[in-house]
Amino acid sequence: MASTNFVDYVKIFCRSGAGGPGSMHLHRDKRSAKGGPDGGNGGRGGHVILRGNRNYWTLIHLKFQRHVFAGDGESGSGNLCTGADGEDVIVDVPLGTVARDADTGETVCEITRDGETAIAVRGGRGGLGNWNFRSATNQTPRYAQPGEPRVERTVIMELKVLADVGLVGFPNAGKSTLLSVVSAAKPEIANYPFTTLVPNLGIVNYRDNRSFVMADIPGIIEGAHLGKGLGLRFLRHIERNSVLLFMVPCDSKDIHEEYRILLNELKQFNPELLDKRRLLAITKSDFIDRELMAEIEQDLPDIPYVFISSVTGSGITELKDMLWKVLND
């Protein structure tokens, strides 16, 4: 994904269709001058519907589609004819899209499966025709019900990347390099901070034709939950990952402290993230020997860990085994 083409936040004005009015009609033909009420119901207004589409990876196709209008229902007519329903508008979105009401902040719907549909803005119900109001004491009602009005709502759509494993680490921790080694993804790699500006997804092949999805999340720094660095924009993508792989370079001043800072940023953003399974990958291990590895192991967080080198391939197979085991626990 190029950074110019990745859009994970859009705001759209949606308007559903109004319900058609019911018909006030009295039956007339050559055989009956006063045949009684036969007004039909109005058709419902069109819905604005969100539909999951696995072929979309970003919301860029909605970036310039700022208004979505559904069709109005048609009015009922005589002979108990119901009006046609208004035309629904279906908006395709990538999997992992969350729609919220811009005014109240309420979550409207969440799309996580291909083909899954959810109504973002419901159309108005059609009005009842006068045939529905007949009774023993009112055999010729001369009134009908109007349809419900249109509903207008500004909807905020946020994309949270769906992945099995999310890579969490400071800038230049080796996340993009690892993803490029274990998958066919080609993220931008350079020797400066914040090379990764958008999440990158890769399919990691495992034994016996099995695979899992890995997401490279842009680097986190201390204070990210307060908006520093890339801030909150990409922290939300971590919410959809089943397993969090923390990545800390072996040449860090204090691996335990870096892990603590990263964990605290996740806690400040969303405490529920601490319930996810966590692993630690100590990267760039081709710089150190066995003796130094043993020394580093004396002060590591109490979670499963592995020393890896994306350049030499050392520890990559062990890392895949650990991830697969955790994913299938």
XYZ file of C-alpha atoms in Angstrom, residues 163-176 178-179 196 199-200 214-222 224 231 234-249 252 255 258-267 269 273-274 276-283 303 308 319 323:
73
model
C -4.669 -9.429 11.140
C -3.647 -12.428 13.209
C -0.353 -10.937 14.358
C 0.410 -7.261 14.906
C 3.994 -5.983 15.061
C 4.488 -3.473 17.865
C 7.687 -1.536 18.368
C 9.533 1.747 18.256
C 10.585 3.196 14.883
C 13.500 1.341 13.272
C 12.912 -1.799 15.348
C 12.963 -3.973 12.227
C 9.221 -4.524 11.806
C 9.065 -3.801 8.074
C 10.687 -8.848 9.219
C 7.444 -8.558 7.244
C 6.338 3.118 7.663
C -0.103 -0.323 8.041
C 1.196 -3.068 5.775
C 0.814 -10.292 9.841
C 0.382 -6.512 10.106
C 3.236 -4.023 10.285
C 1.917 -1.140 12.406
C 3.739 2.224 12.087
C 6.232 2.864 14.890
C 5.002 3.856 18.343
C 6.860 6.311 20.576
C 6.384 7.291 24.194
C 1.667 8.203 21.324
C -0.328 9.459 17.574
C -2.659 3.756 13.944
C -2.960 2.547 17.527
C -6.528 1.525 16.772
C -5.334 -1.009 14.193
C -3.776 -3.030 17.016
C -7.237 -3.621 18.492
C -8.023 -6.132 15.725
C -4.874 -8.268 16.094
C -5.138 -11.626 17.846
C -1.494 -11.709 18.957
C 0.891 -8.825 19.598
C 4.545 -9.368 18.691
C 6.689 -6.791 20.475
C 9.928 -6.079 18.645
C 12.930 -4.545 20.412
C 16.435 -4.355 18.902
C 18.662 -1.045 22.876
C 15.045 -3.917 26.421
C 11.343 -0.278 26.004
C 8.868 -3.140 26.373
C 7.350 -1.428 29.427
C 6.930 1.865 27.532
C 5.257 0.140 24.579
C 2.952 -1.798 26.886
C 2.029 1.383 28.755
C 1.122 3.173 25.512
C -1.262 0.353 24.631
C -2.733 0.422 28.139
C -5.003 3.869 24.623
C -5.258 -4.589 24.667
C -3.418 -6.014 27.672
C -4.142 -10.103 24.140
C -1.409 -12.735 23.915
C 2.063 -11.184 23.749
C 5.428 -12.376 22.457
C 8.791 -10.640 22.329
C 11.200 -10.728 19.382
C 14.676 -9.361 20.037
C 15.768 -8.185 16.597
C 6.735 -13.485 28.265
C 15.850 -13.165 15.492
C 9.367 -17.311 15.611
C 3.278 -17.534 16.622
